[in-house]
Structures are given as structure tokens and as C-alpha cells.
PDB file of C-alpha atoms in Angstrom:
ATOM      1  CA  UNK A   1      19.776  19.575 -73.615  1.00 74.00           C
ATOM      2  CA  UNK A   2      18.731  19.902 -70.005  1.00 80.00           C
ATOM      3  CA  UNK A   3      18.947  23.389 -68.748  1.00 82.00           C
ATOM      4  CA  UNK A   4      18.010  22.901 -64.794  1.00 86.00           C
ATOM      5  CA  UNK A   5      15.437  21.033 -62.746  1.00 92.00           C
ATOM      6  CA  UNK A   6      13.863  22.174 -59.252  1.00 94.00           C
ATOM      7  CA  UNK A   7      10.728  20.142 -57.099  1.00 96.00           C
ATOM      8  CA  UNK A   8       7.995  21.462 -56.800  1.00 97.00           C
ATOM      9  CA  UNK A   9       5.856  21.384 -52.904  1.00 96.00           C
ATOM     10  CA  UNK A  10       4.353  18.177 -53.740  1.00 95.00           C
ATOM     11  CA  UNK A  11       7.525  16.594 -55.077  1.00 97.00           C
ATOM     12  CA  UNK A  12       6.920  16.472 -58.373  1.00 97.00           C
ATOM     13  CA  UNK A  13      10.126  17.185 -60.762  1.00 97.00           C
ATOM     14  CA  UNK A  14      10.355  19.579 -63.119  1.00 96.00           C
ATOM     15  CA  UNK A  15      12.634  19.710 -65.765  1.00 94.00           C
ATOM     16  CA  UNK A  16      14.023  22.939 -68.829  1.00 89.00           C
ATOM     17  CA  UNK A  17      14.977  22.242 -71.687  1.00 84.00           C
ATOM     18  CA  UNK A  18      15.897  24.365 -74.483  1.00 77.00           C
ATOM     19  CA  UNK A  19      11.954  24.946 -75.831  1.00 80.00           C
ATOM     20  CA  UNK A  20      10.073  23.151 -72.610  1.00 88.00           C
ATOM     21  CA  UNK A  21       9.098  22.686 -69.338  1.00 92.00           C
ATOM     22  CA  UNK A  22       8.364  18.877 -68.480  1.00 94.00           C
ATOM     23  CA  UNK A  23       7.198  18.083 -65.095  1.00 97.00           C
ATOM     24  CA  UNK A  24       8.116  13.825 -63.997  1.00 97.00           C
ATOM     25  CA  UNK A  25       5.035  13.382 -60.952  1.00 97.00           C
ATOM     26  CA  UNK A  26       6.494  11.990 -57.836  1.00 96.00           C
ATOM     27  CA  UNK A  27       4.576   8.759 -58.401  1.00 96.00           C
ATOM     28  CA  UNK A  28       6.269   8.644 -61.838  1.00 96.00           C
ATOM     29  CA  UNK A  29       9.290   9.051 -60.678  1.00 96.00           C
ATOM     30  CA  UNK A  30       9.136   5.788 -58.439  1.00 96.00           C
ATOM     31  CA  UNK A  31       9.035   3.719 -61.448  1.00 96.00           C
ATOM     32  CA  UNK A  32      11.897   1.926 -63.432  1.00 95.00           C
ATOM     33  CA  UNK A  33      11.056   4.613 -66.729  1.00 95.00           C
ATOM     34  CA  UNK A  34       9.133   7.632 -65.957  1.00 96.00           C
ATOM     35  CA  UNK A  35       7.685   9.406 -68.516  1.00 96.00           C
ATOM     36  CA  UNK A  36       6.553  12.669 -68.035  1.00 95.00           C
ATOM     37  CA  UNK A  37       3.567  13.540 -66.710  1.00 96.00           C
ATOM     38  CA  UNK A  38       2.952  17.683 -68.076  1.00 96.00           C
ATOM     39  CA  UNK A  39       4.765  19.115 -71.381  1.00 94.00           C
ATOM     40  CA  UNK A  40       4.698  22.917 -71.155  1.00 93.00           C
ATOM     41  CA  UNK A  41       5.926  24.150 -74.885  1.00 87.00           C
ATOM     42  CA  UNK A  42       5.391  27.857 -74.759  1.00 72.00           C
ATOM     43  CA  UNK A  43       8.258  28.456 -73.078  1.00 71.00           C
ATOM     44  CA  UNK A  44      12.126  26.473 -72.557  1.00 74.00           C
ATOM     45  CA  UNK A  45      14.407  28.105 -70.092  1.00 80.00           C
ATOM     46  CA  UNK A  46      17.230  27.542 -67.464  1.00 82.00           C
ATOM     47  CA  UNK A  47      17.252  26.625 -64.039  1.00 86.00           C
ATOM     48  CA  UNK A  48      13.504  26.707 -62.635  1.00 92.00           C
ATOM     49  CA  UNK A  49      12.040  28.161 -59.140  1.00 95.00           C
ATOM     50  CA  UNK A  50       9.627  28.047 -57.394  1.00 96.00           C
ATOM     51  CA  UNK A  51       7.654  31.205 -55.573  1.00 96.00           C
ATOM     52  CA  UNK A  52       6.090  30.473 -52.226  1.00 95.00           C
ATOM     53  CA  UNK A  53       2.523  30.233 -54.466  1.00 96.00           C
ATOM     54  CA  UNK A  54       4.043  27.653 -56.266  1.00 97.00           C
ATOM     55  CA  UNK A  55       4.423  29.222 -59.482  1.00 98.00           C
ATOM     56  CA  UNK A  56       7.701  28.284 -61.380  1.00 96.00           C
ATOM     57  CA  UNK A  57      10.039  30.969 -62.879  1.00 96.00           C
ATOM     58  CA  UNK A  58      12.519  30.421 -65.520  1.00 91.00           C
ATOM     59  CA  UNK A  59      15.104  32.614 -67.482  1.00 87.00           C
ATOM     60  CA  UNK A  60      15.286  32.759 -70.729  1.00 80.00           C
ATOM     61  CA  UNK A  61      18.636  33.332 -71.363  1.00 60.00           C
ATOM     62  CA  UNK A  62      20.127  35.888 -74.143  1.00 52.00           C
ATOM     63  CA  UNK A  63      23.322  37.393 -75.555  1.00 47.00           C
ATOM     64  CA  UNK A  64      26.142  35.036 -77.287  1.00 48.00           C
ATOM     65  CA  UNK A  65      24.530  32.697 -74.973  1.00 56.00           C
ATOM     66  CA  UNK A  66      20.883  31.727 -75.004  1.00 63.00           C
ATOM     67  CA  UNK A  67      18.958  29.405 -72.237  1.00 60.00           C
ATOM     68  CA  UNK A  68      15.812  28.662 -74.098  1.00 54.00           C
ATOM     69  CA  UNK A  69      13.512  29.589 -76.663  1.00 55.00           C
ATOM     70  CA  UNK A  70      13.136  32.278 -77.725  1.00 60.00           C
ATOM     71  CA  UNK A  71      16.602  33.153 -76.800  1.00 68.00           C
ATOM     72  CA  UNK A  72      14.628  36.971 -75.030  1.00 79.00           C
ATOM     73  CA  UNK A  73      16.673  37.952 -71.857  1.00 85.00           C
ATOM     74  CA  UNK A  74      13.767  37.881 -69.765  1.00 91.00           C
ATOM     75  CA  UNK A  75      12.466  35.549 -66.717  1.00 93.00           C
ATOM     76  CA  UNK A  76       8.946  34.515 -66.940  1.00 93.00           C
ATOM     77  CA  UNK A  77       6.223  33.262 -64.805  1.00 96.00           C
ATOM     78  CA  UNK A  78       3.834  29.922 -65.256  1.00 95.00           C
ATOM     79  CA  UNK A  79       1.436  30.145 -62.654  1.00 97.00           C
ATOM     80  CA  UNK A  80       0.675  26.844 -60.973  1.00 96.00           C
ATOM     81  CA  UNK A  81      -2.843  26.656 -62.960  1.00 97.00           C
ATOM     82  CA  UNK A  82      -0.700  26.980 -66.092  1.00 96.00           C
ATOM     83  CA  UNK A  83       1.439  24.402 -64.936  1.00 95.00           C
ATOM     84  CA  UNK A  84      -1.643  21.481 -64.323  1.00 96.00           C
ATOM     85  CA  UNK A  85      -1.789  20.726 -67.961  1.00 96.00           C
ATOM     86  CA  UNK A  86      -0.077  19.979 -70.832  1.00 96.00           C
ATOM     87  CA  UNK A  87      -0.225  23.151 -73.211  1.00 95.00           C
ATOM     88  CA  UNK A  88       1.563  26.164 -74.414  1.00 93.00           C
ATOM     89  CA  UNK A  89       0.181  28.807 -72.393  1.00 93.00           C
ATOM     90  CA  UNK A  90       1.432  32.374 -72.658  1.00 93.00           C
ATOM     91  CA  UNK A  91       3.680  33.891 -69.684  1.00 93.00           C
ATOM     92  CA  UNK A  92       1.248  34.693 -66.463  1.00 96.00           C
ATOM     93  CA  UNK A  93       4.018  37.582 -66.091  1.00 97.00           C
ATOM     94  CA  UNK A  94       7.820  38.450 -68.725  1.00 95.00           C
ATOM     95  CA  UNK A  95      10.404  40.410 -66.687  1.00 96.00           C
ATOM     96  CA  UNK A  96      12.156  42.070 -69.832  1.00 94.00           C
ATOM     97  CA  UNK A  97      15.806  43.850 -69.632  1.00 92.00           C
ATOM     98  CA  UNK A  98      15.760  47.466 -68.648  1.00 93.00           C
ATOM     99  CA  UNK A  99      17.687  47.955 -71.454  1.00 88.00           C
ATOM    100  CA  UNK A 100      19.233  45.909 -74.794  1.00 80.00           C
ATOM    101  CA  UNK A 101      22.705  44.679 -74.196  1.00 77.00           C
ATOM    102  CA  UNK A 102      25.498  44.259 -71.372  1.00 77.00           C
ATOM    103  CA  UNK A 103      24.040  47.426 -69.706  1.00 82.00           C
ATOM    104  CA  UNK A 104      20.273  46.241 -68.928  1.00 86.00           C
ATOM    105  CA  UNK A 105      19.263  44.699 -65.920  1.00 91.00           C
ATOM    106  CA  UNK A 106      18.622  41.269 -67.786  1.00 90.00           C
ATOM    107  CA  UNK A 107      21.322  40.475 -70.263  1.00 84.00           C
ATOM    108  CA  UNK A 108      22.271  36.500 -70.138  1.00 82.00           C
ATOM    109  CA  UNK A 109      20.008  35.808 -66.689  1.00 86.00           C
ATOM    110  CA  UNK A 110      20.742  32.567 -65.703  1.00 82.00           C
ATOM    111  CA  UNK A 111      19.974  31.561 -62.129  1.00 86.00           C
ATOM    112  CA  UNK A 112      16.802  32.814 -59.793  1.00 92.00           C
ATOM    113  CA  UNK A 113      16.511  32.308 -56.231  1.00 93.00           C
ATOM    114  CA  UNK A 114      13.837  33.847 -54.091  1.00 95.00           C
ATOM    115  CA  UNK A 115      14.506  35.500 -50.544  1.00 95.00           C
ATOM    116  CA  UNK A 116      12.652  35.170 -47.345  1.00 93.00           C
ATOM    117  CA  UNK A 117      10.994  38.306 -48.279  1.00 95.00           C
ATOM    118  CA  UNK A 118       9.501  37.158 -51.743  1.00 96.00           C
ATOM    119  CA  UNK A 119      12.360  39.553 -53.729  1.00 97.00           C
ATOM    120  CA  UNK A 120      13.629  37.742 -56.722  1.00 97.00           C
ATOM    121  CA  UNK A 121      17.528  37.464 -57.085  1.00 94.00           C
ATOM    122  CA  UNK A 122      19.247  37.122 -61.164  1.00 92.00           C
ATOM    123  CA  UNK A 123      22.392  35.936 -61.949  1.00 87.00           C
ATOM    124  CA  UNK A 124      23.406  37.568 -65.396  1.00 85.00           C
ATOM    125  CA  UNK A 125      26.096  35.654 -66.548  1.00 78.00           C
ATOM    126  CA  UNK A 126      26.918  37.748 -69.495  1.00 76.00           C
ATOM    127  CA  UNK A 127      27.053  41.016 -68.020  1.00 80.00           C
ATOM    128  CA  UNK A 128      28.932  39.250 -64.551  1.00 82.00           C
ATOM    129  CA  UNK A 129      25.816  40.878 -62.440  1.00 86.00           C
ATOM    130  CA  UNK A 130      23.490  39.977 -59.699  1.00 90.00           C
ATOM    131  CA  UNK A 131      19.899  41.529 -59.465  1.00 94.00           C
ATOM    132  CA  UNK A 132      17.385  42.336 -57.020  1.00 96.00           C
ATOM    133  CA  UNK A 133      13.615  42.492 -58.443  1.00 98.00           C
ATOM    134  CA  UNK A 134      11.053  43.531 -55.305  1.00 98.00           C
ATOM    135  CA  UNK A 135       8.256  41.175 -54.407  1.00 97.00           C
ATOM    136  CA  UNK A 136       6.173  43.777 -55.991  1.00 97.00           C
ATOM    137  CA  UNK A 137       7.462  44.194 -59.009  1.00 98.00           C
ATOM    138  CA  UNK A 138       6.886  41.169 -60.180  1.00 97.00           C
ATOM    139  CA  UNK A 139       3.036  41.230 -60.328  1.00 97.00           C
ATOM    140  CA  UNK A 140       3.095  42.165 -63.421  1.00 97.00           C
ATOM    141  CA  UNK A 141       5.250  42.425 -66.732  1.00 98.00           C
ATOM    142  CA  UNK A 142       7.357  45.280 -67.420  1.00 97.00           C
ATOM    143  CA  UNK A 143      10.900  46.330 -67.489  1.00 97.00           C
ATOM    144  CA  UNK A 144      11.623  47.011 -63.733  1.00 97.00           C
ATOM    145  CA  UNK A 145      14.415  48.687 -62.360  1.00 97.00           C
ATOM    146  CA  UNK A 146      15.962  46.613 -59.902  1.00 97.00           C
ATOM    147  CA  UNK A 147      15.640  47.476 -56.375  1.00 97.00           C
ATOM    148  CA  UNK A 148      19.351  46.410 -55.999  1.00 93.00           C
ATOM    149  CA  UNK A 149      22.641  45.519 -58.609  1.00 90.00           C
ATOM    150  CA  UNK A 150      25.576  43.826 -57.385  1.00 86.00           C
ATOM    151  CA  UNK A 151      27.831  45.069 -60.368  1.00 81.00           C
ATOM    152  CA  UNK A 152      31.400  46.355 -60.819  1.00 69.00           C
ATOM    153  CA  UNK A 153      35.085  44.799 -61.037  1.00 66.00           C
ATOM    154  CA  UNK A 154      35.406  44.826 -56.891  1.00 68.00           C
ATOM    155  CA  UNK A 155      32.307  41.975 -56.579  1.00 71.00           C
ATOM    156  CA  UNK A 156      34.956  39.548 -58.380  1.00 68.00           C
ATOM    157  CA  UNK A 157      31.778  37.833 -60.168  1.00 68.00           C
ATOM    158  CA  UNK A 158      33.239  36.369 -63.387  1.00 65.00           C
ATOM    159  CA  UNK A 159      30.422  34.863 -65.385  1.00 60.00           C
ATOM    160  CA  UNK A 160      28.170  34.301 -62.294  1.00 62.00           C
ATOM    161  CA  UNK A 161      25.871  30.998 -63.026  1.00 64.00           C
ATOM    162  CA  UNK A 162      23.769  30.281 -59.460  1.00 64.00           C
ATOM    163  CA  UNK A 163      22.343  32.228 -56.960  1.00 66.00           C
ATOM    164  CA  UNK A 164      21.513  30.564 -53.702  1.00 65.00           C
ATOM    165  CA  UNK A 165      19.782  32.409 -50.599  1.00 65.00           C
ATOM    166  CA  UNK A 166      20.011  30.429 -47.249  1.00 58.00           C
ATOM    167  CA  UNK A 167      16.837  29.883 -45.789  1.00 54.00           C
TER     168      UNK A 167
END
């Protein structure tokens, strides 16, 4: 199954699945049966962004739900290098949970948008949550606090799926 899809700067289409990241080249995607154009294979996931360096980050889903394999509960990082050829590289950088379960800052992530700022924004739609990572904090893995949670039965977030910023 097909777990999201974003473009990337040059227009090039990039696709999640449950165990990949394929990547359909604008050119490719002019003709009658594209056929894509970079396999990534380290790494499936749901509903791909891209950073202002043009790296893509995906969730990996987690709980009694799981967006990709391995079914983790973290968002990861493929640089744009990583993402020139086909391959299975390892993470450039794994955003883990704070902690296991409904309680962590990661449990179920589904959805990333990035702000104006650079700050990364999660939708956990197991634990009905939105996070905020800092530009900074995401140099590098680790289990970060969030800088911000939208959490709590007065947000009326039941089983939040996307996050969009306006531009």
C-alpha cells in the first residue's frame, strides 16, 4: 500500500510505501507508464516532507497501527545525497519516542509539516497529540523533548492524521 507522496524542489515525485521510498522523476512522470526512477529500501514510512535542504522526512508509524517498516515510532531523515541513488542507506538522523507507549512524544506519528522557522510539527494519531521538535533538535538523533505538545481532552484532536502549516 501507498502511505503518502510529496514533490520534491525539482518536481520529482516521491512516493511511501510500507518498506520504501520510490521517487517517479518529473520527466518520468510525463510519460504514458512511469517507472520509477530511485528505490530507497532501508526505510518505508507515511506521508513524506521535505526540509528547506531538501532532505525528505518520513514517520514510521507504531502502536496497533504501524506506517512502515520497521513498525519503530520514530521519524527519520534521508538526506538529499541519500536520496540520488537507489540503495538502502541508513537514517542521516531517527527521532525516537521520549518514551514507550501512549505517553512518549512519538507514539503512532503520522503526519510532518515544517514551519517557517525550520521546527518540525507530528501528528500522533495514536496518542491524539501534536508535537513541536526545534530546528535544532533535529541535527542529530536522539529522543528530544519537544519544544511544544498540543495534548489533552480540550484540543478535541481525535486520532489526528495531517498537519498542515500555512506558508
Amino acid at each position: 500500500p501507498i502511505f503518502g507522496d510529496a514533490f520534491d524542489a525539482s518536481g520529482d515525485l516521491w512516493v511511501t510505501t510500507v518498506n520504501s521510498v520510490v521517487e517517479f522523476s518529473k520527466a518520468e512522470l510525463a510519460t504514458a507508464d512511469p517507472a520509477p526512477t530511485v528505490t530507497i529500501s532501508s526505510s518505508g514510512g507515511a506521508n513524506p516532507v521535505f526540509d528547506s535542504s531538501g532532505d525528505l522526512w518520513t514517520v514510521t508509524g507504531g502502536g496497533p497501527y504501524c506506517f512502515g517498516t520497521p513498525c519503530t515510532n520514530e521519524v527519520v531523515e534521508l538526506t538529499k545525497a541519500q536520496l540520488s541513488a537507489s540503495g538502502s542507506p541508513t537514517p542521516a538522523v531517527t527521532i525516537s519516542s521520549t518514551k514507550v507507549g501512549a505517553a512518549g512524544s512519538l507514539y503512532g506519528p503520522y503526519s510532518l509539516a515544517f514551519d517557517s522557522s525550520g521546527d518540525l510539527w507530528v501528528e500522533n494519531f495514536n496518542s491524539n497529540t501534536t508535537v513541536e521538535f526545534a530546528k535544532d533538535q533535529l541535527s542529530t538523533s536522539g529522543s528530544p523533548t519537544p519544544i511544544r505538545a498540543i495534548v489533552g481532552p480540550r484540543t478535541g484532536m481525535n486520532w489526528p492524521s495531517y498537519v498542515v502549516i500555512e506558508p
